[in-house]
Amino acid sequence: YHSNLGDPDTDDDSVSDGIEVDPLQLKADGRKLTSPTYSRSPLVQRSMVLSGAAFDVPIASSNSTDRFDLDAFTIEAWVNTTSSNETGQLVWRVLDNGRTNFCLRLNENRPVIEFQTGAGYVYFAGGLQALPSNTWTHLAGIWAPTNQTLQLYVNGLAFAAQMCPGLPAKGTGITRLGGGVNGYLDEVRVWNGARTGFEMSAWYNRHIFDKFT
């Protein structure tokens, strides 16, 4: 199976080649035999577990420009909550002065995208309908400063929009994943621009292999 004796897990799926071809050992997805050369066989849960804590996203180095200090943005994530009343943050960036540059969050399972201005005023879109628990749902929050529109998409479809005359606060800060929510988070994407409705519906459920500019 093209195995390196020093690394018996050829497909790097955390299941050794020997176990994958051993029919006496039941795999994580319930099968007896799986492929030692295909990383999705067996299918292993790789999403981020949310248990109420927030996790900081490191920048490239202490001397680099904060790549998440954005004028326009699209924040995407797949979320799966373990209960029907989860409240907290999913993907967010808080500045050193306490202002929120962007925040994709839940309020009792109702999705919201919001930002805070330099003066402290909060603009948001969403919060109308709760997401089902124990179900994967794609969320996207988009801020388009050219038309001053804050939008929320759910599973690739426009869900809510709000005109916002103010601009998001900017400056040094910390980007975080999770905070108060219990469940799972996966496929987080942060774009330095406003994606179009067509792009959201066409790409929300597809893998991205190449870099976009």
mmCIF file of C-alpha atoms in Angstrom:
data_model
loop_
_atom_site.group_PDB
_atom_site.id
_atom_site.type_symbol
_atom_site.label_atom_id
_atom_site.label_comp_id
_atom_site.label_asym_id
_atom_site.label_seq_id
_atom_site.Cartn_x
_atom_site.Cartn_y
_atom_site.Cartn_z
ATOM 1 C CA TYR A 1 0.000 0.000 0.000
ATOM 2 C CA HIS A 2 2.946 2.336 -0.635
ATOM 3 C CA SER A 3 3.517 2.443 3.133
ATOM 4 C CA ASN A 4 6.543 4.017 4.681
ATOM 5 C CA LEU A 5 7.549 1.715 7.532
ATOM 6 C CA GLY A 6 8.275 4.781 9.651
ATOM 7 C CA ASP A 7 4.775 6.138 8.952
ATOM 8 C CA PRO A 8 2.272 3.295 8.573
ATOM 9 C CA ASP A 9 -0.669 5.662 8.038
ATOM 10 C CA THR A 10 -0.282 6.235 4.285
ATOM 11 C CA ASP A 11 -3.375 8.408 3.788
ATOM 12 C CA ASP A 12 -2.880 10.340 7.049
ATOM 13 C CA ASP A 13 -6.398 9.676 8.342
ATOM 14 C CA SER A 14 -5.245 8.692 11.867
ATOM 15 C CA VAL A 15 -6.030 5.013 11.145
ATOM 16 C CA SER A 16 -3.011 2.797 10.482
ATOM 17 C CA ASP A 17 -2.835 0.800 7.246
ATOM 18 C CA GLY A 18 -2.913 -2.482 9.142
ATOM 19 C CA ILE A 19 -6.138 -1.595 10.940
ATOM 20 C CA GLU A 20 -7.764 -0.397 7.710
ATOM 21 C CA VAL A 21 -7.330 -3.818 6.061
ATOM 22 C CA ASP A 22 -8.145 -5.829 9.190
ATOM 23 C CA PRO A 23 -11.765 -7.074 8.881
ATOM 24 C CA LEU A 24 -11.856 -7.935 12.584
ATOM 25 C CA GLN A 25 -11.616 -4.267 13.588
ATOM 26 C CA LEU A 26 -14.727 -2.179 13.008
ATOM 27 C CA LYS A 27 -13.905 1.266 11.641
ATOM 28 C CA ALA A 28 -15.331 4.658 12.682
ATOM 29 C CA ASP A 29 -17.869 4.643 9.846
ATOM 30 C CA GLY A 30 -19.074 1.108 10.636
ATOM 31 C CA ARG A 31 -17.213 -0.718 7.871
ATOM 32 C CA LYS A 32 -14.877 -3.674 8.331
ATOM 33 C CA LEU A 33 -12.539 -2.868 5.432
ATOM 34 C CA THR A 34 -11.414 0.601 4.380
ATOM 35 C CA SER A 35 -8.798 1.980 2.005
ATOM 36 C CA PRO A 36 -5.309 2.699 3.405
ATOM 37 C CA THR A 37 -4.649 5.094 0.502
ATOM 38 C CA TYR A 38 -7.825 7.229 0.615
ATOM 39 C CA SER A 39 -8.109 9.731 3.477
ATOM 40 C CA ARG A 40 -11.935 9.704 3.493
ATOM 41 C CA SER A 41 -12.086 5.940 4.007
ATOM 42 C CA PRO A 42 -13.048 5.512 6.769
ATOM 43 C CA LEU A 43 -14.853 8.834 7.080
ATOM 44 C CA VAL A 44 -13.367 10.469 10.175
ATOM 45 C CA GLN A 45 -14.937 13.429 11.977
ATOM 46 C CA ARG A 46 -12.528 16.307 11.362
ATOM 47 C CA SER A 47 -14.675 19.325 12.168
ATOM 48 C CA MET A 48 -13.853 21.656 15.049
ATOM 49 C CA VAL A 49 -15.629 20.784 18.271
ATOM 50 C CA LEU A 50 -17.249 23.803 19.939
ATOM 51 C CA SER A 51 -17.614 23.429 23.686
ATOM 52 C CA GLY A 52 -18.264 27.027 24.711
ATOM 53 C CA ALA A 53 -14.648 28.180 24.606
ATOM 54 C CA ALA A 54 -13.181 30.633 22.073
ATOM 55 C CA PHE A 55 -10.059 29.809 20.066
ATOM 56 C CA ASP A 56 -7.712 32.520 18.785
ATOM 57 C CA VAL A 57 -6.603 32.377 15.136
ATOM 58 C CA PRO A 58 -2.872 33.179 14.963
ATOM 59 C CA ILE A 59 -1.489 35.576 12.379
ATOM 60 C CA ALA A 60 1.525 34.629 10.286
ATOM 61 C CA SER A 61 4.061 36.335 12.559
ATOM 62 C CA SER A 62 4.282 39.020 15.219
ATOM 63 C CA ASN A 63 5.539 41.500 12.616
ATOM 64 C CA SER A 64 2.965 40.789 9.889
ATOM 65 C CA THR A 65 -0.033 42.918 9.002
ATOM 66 C CA ASP A 66 -3.280 41.554 10.425
ATOM 67 C CA ARG A 67 -4.840 39.956 7.339
ATOM 68 C CA PHE A 68 -8.282 39.989 8.976
ATOM 69 C CA ASP A 69 -8.475 43.789 9.404
ATOM 70 C CA LEU A 70 -10.948 44.087 6.527
ATOM 71 C CA ASP A 71 -12.806 46.939 4.835
ATOM 72 C CA ALA A 72 -15.177 44.547 3.046
ATOM 73 C CA PHE A 73 -15.688 40.923 4.017
ATOM 74 C CA THR A 74 -17.424 37.609 3.477
ATOM 75 C CA ILE A 75 -17.421 35.255 6.476
ATOM 76 C CA GLU A 76 -18.451 31.650 5.791
ATOM 77 C CA ALA A 77 -18.789 28.571 7.989
ATOM 78 C CA TRP A 78 -20.664 25.322 8.317
ATOM 79 C CA VAL A 79 -22.212 24.934 11.764
ATOM 80 C CA ASN A 80 -23.943 22.065 13.539
ATOM 81 C CA THR A 81 -25.303 22.845 17.010
ATOM 82 C CA THR A 82 -25.985 20.233 19.665
ATOM 83 C CA SER A 83 -29.092 21.989 21.016
ATOM 84 C CA SER A 84 -31.835 24.301 19.773
ATOM 85 C CA ASN A 85 -30.946 27.335 21.918
ATOM 86 C CA GLU A 86 -27.233 27.985 21.358
ATOM 87 C CA THR A 87 -26.120 31.592 21.806
ATOM 88 C CA GLY A 88 -22.618 32.853 21.104
ATOM 89 C CA GLN A 89 -20.031 33.599 18.459
ATOM 90 C CA LEU A 90 -18.936 31.408 15.554
ATOM 91 C CA VAL A 91 -16.371 33.502 13.646
ATOM 92 C CA TRP A 92 -15.495 36.946 14.980
ATOM 93 C CA ARG A 93 -12.838 39.592 15.313
ATOM 94 C CA VAL A 94 -12.572 41.862 18.332
ATOM 95 C CA LEU A 95 -10.268 44.880 18.328
ATOM 96 C CA ASP A 96 -7.910 45.900 21.086
ATOM 97 C CA ASN A 97 -10.346 48.689 22.020
ATOM 98 C CA GLY A 98 -13.223 46.205 22.398
ATOM 99 C CA ARG A 99 -15.021 47.034 19.146
ATOM 100 C CA THR A 100 -16.178 44.201 16.858
ATOM 101 C CA ASN A 101 -14.827 44.289 13.301
ATOM 102 C CA PHE A 102 -17.072 41.385 12.227
ATOM 103 C CA CYS A 103 -19.060 38.680 13.970
ATOM 104 C CA LEU A 104 -20.983 35.698 12.628
ATOM 105 C CA ARG A 105 -22.939 34.426 15.598
ATOM 106 C CA LEU A 106 -26.056 32.676 16.905
ATOM 107 C CA ASN A 107 -28.793 34.000 19.161
ATOM 108 C CA GLU A 108 -30.772 30.990 20.402
ATOM 109 C CA ASN A 109 -29.805 29.238 17.143
ATOM 110 C CA ARG A 110 -30.894 32.229 15.052
ATOM 111 C CA PRO A 111 -27.957 33.267 12.798
ATOM 112 C CA VAL A 112 -26.738 36.871 12.784
ATOM 113 C CA ILE A 113 -23.971 38.767 11.012
ATOM 114 C CA GLU A 114 -22.953 42.032 12.634
ATOM 115 C CA PHE A 115 -20.256 44.652 13.020
ATOM 116 C CA GLN A 116 -19.601 47.582 15.311
ATOM 117 C CA THR A 117 -18.564 51.061 14.210
ATOM 118 C CA GLY A 118 -15.687 52.996 15.707
ATOM 119 C CA ALA A 119 -18.238 54.955 17.726
ATOM 120 C CA GLY A 120 -19.708 51.744 19.103
ATOM 121 C CA TYR A 121 -22.942 51.508 17.080
ATOM 122 C CA VAL A 122 -23.921 47.927 16.176
ATOM 123 C CA TYR A 123 -25.352 46.987 12.767
ATOM 124 C CA PHE A 124 -26.692 43.493 12.163
ATOM 125 C CA ALA A 125 -28.690 41.352 9.737
ATOM 126 C CA GLY A 126 -30.520 38.134 10.580
ATOM 127 C CA GLY A 127 -31.919 36.771 13.814
ATOM 128 C CA LEU A 128 -35.292 35.905 12.302
ATOM 129 C CA GLN A 129 -35.444 32.107 12.169
ATOM 130 C CA ALA A 130 -33.654 29.450 14.212
ATOM 131 C CA LEU A 131 -31.440 26.807 12.655
ATOM 132 C CA PRO A 132 -32.256 23.148 13.306
ATOM 133 C CA SER A 133 -29.993 21.449 15.830
ATOM 134 C CA ASN A 134 -27.904 18.378 14.959
ATOM 135 C CA THR A 135 -27.966 19.442 11.316
ATOM 136 C CA TRP A 136 -25.184 20.932 9.219
ATOM 137 C CA THR A 137 -26.044 24.420 7.933
ATOM 138 C CA HIS A 138 -23.930 26.795 5.863
ATOM 139 C CA LEU A 139 -23.860 30.434 6.970
ATOM 140 C CA ALA A 140 -22.315 33.429 5.254
ATOM 141 C CA GLY A 141 -22.180 37.056 6.331
ATOM 142 C CA ILE A 142 -21.294 39.668 3.713
ATOM 143 C CA TRP A 143 -20.444 43.343 4.115
ATOM 144 C CA ALA A 144 -20.412 45.310 0.843
ATOM 145 C CA PRO A 145 -19.335 48.908 1.553
ATOM 146 C CA THR A 146 -19.960 49.962 -2.058
ATOM 147 C CA ASN A 147 -23.714 49.702 -1.498
ATOM 148 C CA GLN A 148 -23.607 49.829 2.333
ATOM 149 C CA THR A 149 -25.341 46.462 2.634
ATOM 150 C CA LEU A 150 -24.870 43.816 5.319
ATOM 151 C CA GLN A 151 -26.255 40.451 4.193
ATOM 152 C CA LEU A 152 -26.788 37.002 5.673
ATOM 153 C CA TYR A 153 -26.970 33.866 3.528
ATOM 154 C CA VAL A 154 -28.165 30.453 4.714
ATOM 155 C CA ASN A 155 -27.312 27.402 2.602
ATOM 156 C CA GLY A 156 -26.445 29.622 -0.340
ATOM 157 C CA LEU A 157 -29.699 31.596 -0.278
ATOM 158 C CA ALA A 158 -30.237 35.229 0.724
ATOM 159 C CA PHE A 159 -31.765 35.225 4.193
ATOM 160 C CA ALA A 160 -31.601 38.807 5.501
ATOM 161 C CA ALA A 161 -30.141 42.185 4.535
ATOM 162 C CA GLN A 162 -29.686 45.538 6.223
ATOM 163 C CA MET A 163 -28.600 48.945 4.958
ATOM 164 C CA CYS A 164 -25.779 50.285 7.143
ATOM 165 C CA PRO A 165 -24.612 53.911 6.816
ATOM 166 C CA GLY A 166 -21.696 53.260 9.188
ATOM 167 C CA LEU A 167 -18.423 51.404 8.626
ATOM 168 C CA PRO A 168 -16.884 48.568 10.650
ATOM 169 C CA ALA A 169 -14.321 49.589 13.256
ATOM 170 C CA LYS A 170 -10.770 48.775 12.210
ATOM 171 C CA GLY A 171 -7.439 48.300 13.923
ATOM 172 C CA THR A 172 -5.333 45.643 15.592
ATOM 173 C CA GLY A 173 -7.271 42.814 17.174
ATOM 174 C CA ILE A 174 -7.826 39.085 17.529
ATOM 175 C CA THR A 175 -9.826 36.790 15.242
ATOM 176 C CA ARG A 176 -11.554 33.975 17.094
ATOM 177 C CA LEU A 177 -13.543 30.808 16.413
ATOM 178 C CA GLY A 178 -16.348 29.859 18.783
ATOM 179 C CA GLY A 179 -17.396 31.366 22.068
ATOM 180 C CA GLY A 180 -20.462 30.264 23.993
ATOM 181 C CA VAL A 181 -21.700 27.805 21.348
ATOM 182 C CA ASN A 182 -21.780 24.022 21.667
ATOM 183 C CA GLY A 183 -21.598 21.926 18.522
ATOM 184 C CA TYR A 184 -19.317 21.704 15.509
ATOM 185 C CA LEU A 185 -17.724 24.185 13.110
ATOM 186 C CA ASP A 186 -16.188 23.400 9.733
ATOM 187 C CA GLU A 187 -15.024 24.889 6.404
ATOM 188 C CA VAL A 188 -14.466 28.403 7.760
ATOM 189 C CA ARG A 189 -13.630 30.918 5.045
ATOM 190 C CA VAL A 190 -12.787 34.596 5.494
ATOM 191 C CA TRP A 191 -12.712 36.613 2.260
ATOM 192 C CA ASN A 192 -11.281 40.116 1.960
ATOM 193 C CA GLY A 193 -14.201 41.256 -0.178
ATOM 194 C CA ALA A 194 -17.949 40.961 -0.672
ATOM 195 C CA ARG A 195 -18.932 37.806 -2.550
ATOM 196 C CA THR A 196 -21.893 38.071 -4.909
ATOM 197 C CA GLY A 197 -25.180 36.229 -4.541
ATOM 198 C CA PHE A 198 -24.287 34.076 -7.543
ATOM 199 C CA GLU A 199 -20.947 33.146 -6.005
ATOM 200 C CA MET A 200 -22.596 32.202 -2.729
ATOM 201 C CA SER A 201 -25.201 29.937 -4.319
ATOM 202 C CA ALA A 202 -22.649 28.374 -6.684
ATOM 203 C CA TRP A 203 -19.769 27.847 -4.244
ATOM 204 C CA TYR A 204 -21.121 27.418 -0.727
ATOM 205 C CA ASN A 205 -21.189 23.613 -0.992
ATOM 206 C CA ARG A 206 -18.048 23.128 -3.083
ATOM 207 C CA HIS A 207 -14.406 22.608 -2.200
ATOM 208 C CA ILE A 208 -11.992 25.371 -3.158
ATOM 209 C CA PHE A 209 -8.676 24.045 -4.428
ATOM 210 C CA ASP A 210 -7.101 27.190 -5.893
ATOM 211 C CA LYS A 211 -6.379 30.591 -4.402
ATOM 212 C CA PHE A 212 -8.685 33.449 -5.389
ATOM 213 C CA THR A 213 -7.516 37.022 -5.841
#
